[in-house]
Amino acid sequence: MRAATIAALLTLYLGSPANAADEYRFDFGPADSPVAEGYDGVDASAAYSSDRGYGWCDGVPRNCTAPPPRPRRTYWWHADPIHFFHEITNEFRCDGIESEKPFSFKVDLPKGKYRVAATVGHLTEPRYGIDIYANGNLVNKKVDARLWLFRGLLHKASGYYKRVRFTVDVGDEGLVLDFKGDDTEFQRLMQIEKAKGPDERPQSRFKGAPLGPEMAPFQDIGGPFSKISVMGLEVYPAKELPLRMNPDTLQLDAGNELAGDRAVEQAVVAFNSGQYPKAEAGLLAIADPLVRGIGLLALAGRPDYENEIENTEAAVAALRKATASDGADGNVRELLETAEIFLSGLNVFRYRGVPPNNGPVSTWRAAAEFDQFQPGDLVYWKAQIQQARFLIMLDAHQWCWCSVEGKNKLRDVEKVFPDNRYVQFYLHDKLAASADWVSEDYLARAKDAPEWAAGLYAGYNLLADISEWWAVNKQQADGSIGGGWGDDVELVGFFGFIARVSEGASPPSIECVRKLMKGVYASGQIDEVGGFFYGAADTEHSAEWTGKTLPMMLSVDYGNPLWVERALQSAKLMKEIWMGVNAHGHLHWRSNFLGASGIGAKATQLDSSINWRAANPAAAVLRFTNNPAIKEMVLKHAEALYEDAMRTDKGKPKGIIPGEVDYETDEIGGRNVPTWYDPGDIPAKGNYGFAKFHGYRTQIMYLAFQLSGDEKFLEPIRLEAEYALEHGGDLTAKIHRLKPGSPEWVAIVLRRSPELWEQVQYERSRKQGNDIRKTDREAIVENTIPCIEPIRTNMPYVTTEALATDRVGVPNSLAILNLLMGWTPTDPVPHLTYRHVGRDFAAAVLGADPTSLTAMAYVFGFDGEKTKKMGFVPWKLGLGADYTAVWGQDGDGDDQMDEEEGRMDFTLAQRGQSVDLDLRTGRTYIIKITQTKPSPFAPVLADLAVGEEDVEYHSDWKLLFVTVHNIGAAAAGEYEVVVTESESGQRLRAVGNSLDAPLDLAPKRTRFGFRFEPSQIEHRFDVVVRSLSEQAELTGTNNSVSVTLNFDQ
């Protein structure tokens, strides 16, 4: 049945056509299925007849529907097909017709030129390789309709729709559309992909490593043909619109009544001369909605103008008005549909990280929307650029198919728009000047400083800029930063340690970290009672939530009882659920699938290297407090691993710590598996095996040595280092090219062991009184200056062009932080942090051990200051000991003090204590701190603490509550709590007799209530907790807090 006759509705722009042509709108699908408004329903039985004027004329398709897919559990970066189903389904797309064999559809039409819009695809199954013919001529080849589901790595797709539009000249025979399936092109491309060797695979932007052999194909070649599915069809007379692109300039139809309109002509001239802001203003002022809408949509599609969201929104509004006034004209409706889909893609991407949206999944959806456009569309080139960006973002390492496909699209763009900034950036590593791609030239700012200081200053400031960009531009109200909580927790440590370097250097970074961590615990993914990820899942992922965040928080928000007690929960889980002593008397992990309330099934009952990630928070508490219960667990587990390392079962070399040990049987490698290095077919196998996370094993051994002083724990480290050096050869070789279990393969896994053994030797020598340096100014220059420009030019990769928050990598960022703070491969606690200088400094830890340290510092005087105070905060020197700090200038650049300029004796009473020196700006200083008298302290101390969360008001009882914690490892004696209302000076006081230490791994706290009547909406309270017995504590940074409470409610 004909939908509408538009002879009376043809636009005034063309006048009356020679032939009064008809428009058809068909919605294919079962007879009892819903029909979209304005369409005629056509089912598979509607054979062509001249009376009907349309129908199936060759082939026998069948009706089909697209019911909602069954929901399934997926990872954050792997979309559930139902995720967008309800957003994209409607009465038109919910059904259709399909067949494995070709079929044809005929429409009787008067002679003339027509536009045809065929919508192909199926919403729950991908479709590939559909060819469309019009009156025997191929008009579109190999049409694919699919929505990718997986972030970058694999070809996994669900169904989607694809709009295919073309113009056709119709003669006496009417219009016959043939739909055919073609698999030949896909098979040809697949053979090419299969033949590619490792060196032809995409190269990782981060590691230079080729794609693994299991991840072919290496570019988007579509998929095998299965079925032809068509949802519907529109046919309408083609007409020239009053404003059009021809080919790269905007032209107003000379016969149009607006041709003499000066405002319109000025807008067109401005557009064609590249004066886009002026063109935008002119187009927005045009009264005619159709001309205004066309012009704004053309402007939105310009690759060299980036105000597309606002212009597309304005274009949609104008074209909706034009469509309403222009009746059923398909050409205007086609423009509106183009604008709406383009705006949909822009907004899906724009809000990709706003909860509850899923960043990677939304980006795939946006890419699918931009895949709807064809050459000739006003937004085609802008859509190609945006889709290319999205595909590259989805493959952050740039080692998989979608980044290759993205770059292929940009190569097509380059042929027409060679200067486009995304073309230049992604294809040629050239950074164009733009408002969102600005990075400060800190090297130029520090041009008068010595090279070592300029390099560290520039490196640290660029890292801080990146951190603050995320805090300002990406963080949402709930604390998330756009990658999903499971990935956001992998980036938060970067922000935290950037801010940790220098107190006050980056307030936005600190606030971002605290807000994100509160959001993580409020997300519903962490069992707050258990203190860990709810469900028992593979440890590589379940432990990220706490293992990658809490150790950082213990360092960044030092002494805050909130984080210490949350980290303590991990130790409690280790003791009560996760670990156990097996029949052989060894303390091992019971499973490599861990949860807050249980462990995985029998197939997962292995002690695996990655399990230490779950123990990281407990280890952080141990380093903070020396808690004996945690210490005992670490030493017992290290004893078991030491014995496992010394065994040679299944051909394992002596001294090498195995990646897996079966919990019940103590079998190396896993139960009933033939090798010591491959655990066999176990759940989430990709996260396990000797080649995965081996560094955690050596961390345990070194920590056990530090705790006990027993050198037997160093023996596996020494033997692994010797094995790596003996068999390693080229330690940069690609591991996937070596035979698993071979000496060369094992040596690659152990490639970090020699570095760790060197650290052991270094610390031994330092303890013997030798001032051996870990670095010097030459090494500082080598690790900073060459990476400054790459950081600046790659800034988009880690800001605007970053999607996956677990894949944001900044060149040499760890090296810069290591130089500044003196990290070691085995211990994330810094040797030094700084105060009073913000970002305007450079400093490096040249050498350090538990009794002494040597640092180099330089303070900038950009505001003309002659001297500045700089604080040096040592975190690993022994508490309670006496020290002497000596400092002086190094004028000749030999990393030695020319002469002593100052000396200070002090006692390091608490963690967080600063050694403050007045230094001349623009000078290099050497600072040496040396222990002169050992500590009289016991090995464990109490630590009374109060945090912001510990002050609250109960309005019913008119009570102000303050909770006091002991987060140390010794009981606290008598203490007082003093609360002062800051405005009135009202003072409240209470005394506590004692507070036990959490030796049973359960928090120890007491709550005090103070009667208080609020007199205004807000009151600020200063709370101080102090020992009345002059008992030594770990730190004083957590003995006071200021909190403002709102009493309006």
mmCIF file of C-alpha atoms in Angstrom, residues 183-193:
data_model
loop_
_atom_site.group_PDB
_atom_site.id
_atom_site.type_symbol
_atom_site.label_atom_id
_atom_site.label_comp_id
_atom_site.label_asym_id
_atom_site.label_seq_id
_atom_site.Cartn_x
_atom_site.Cartn_y
_atom_site.Cartn_z
ATOM 1 C CA ASP A 183 31.782 -14.419 1.357
ATOM 2 C CA THR A 184 34.557 -14.276 -1.218
ATOM 3 C CA GLU A 185 36.076 -10.956 -0.126
ATOM 4 C CA PHE A 186 36.137 -11.986 3.525
ATOM 5 C CA GLN A 187 37.840 -15.290 2.714
ATOM 6 C CA ARG A 188 40.406 -13.492 0.538
ATOM 7 C CA LEU A 189 41.251 -11.062 3.318
ATOM 8 C CA MET A 190 41.362 -13.814 5.914
ATOM 9 C CA GLN A 191 43.975 -15.724 3.923
ATOM 10 C CA ILE A 192 46.121 -12.571 3.814
ATOM 11 C CA GLU A 193 45.791 -12.155 7.572
#
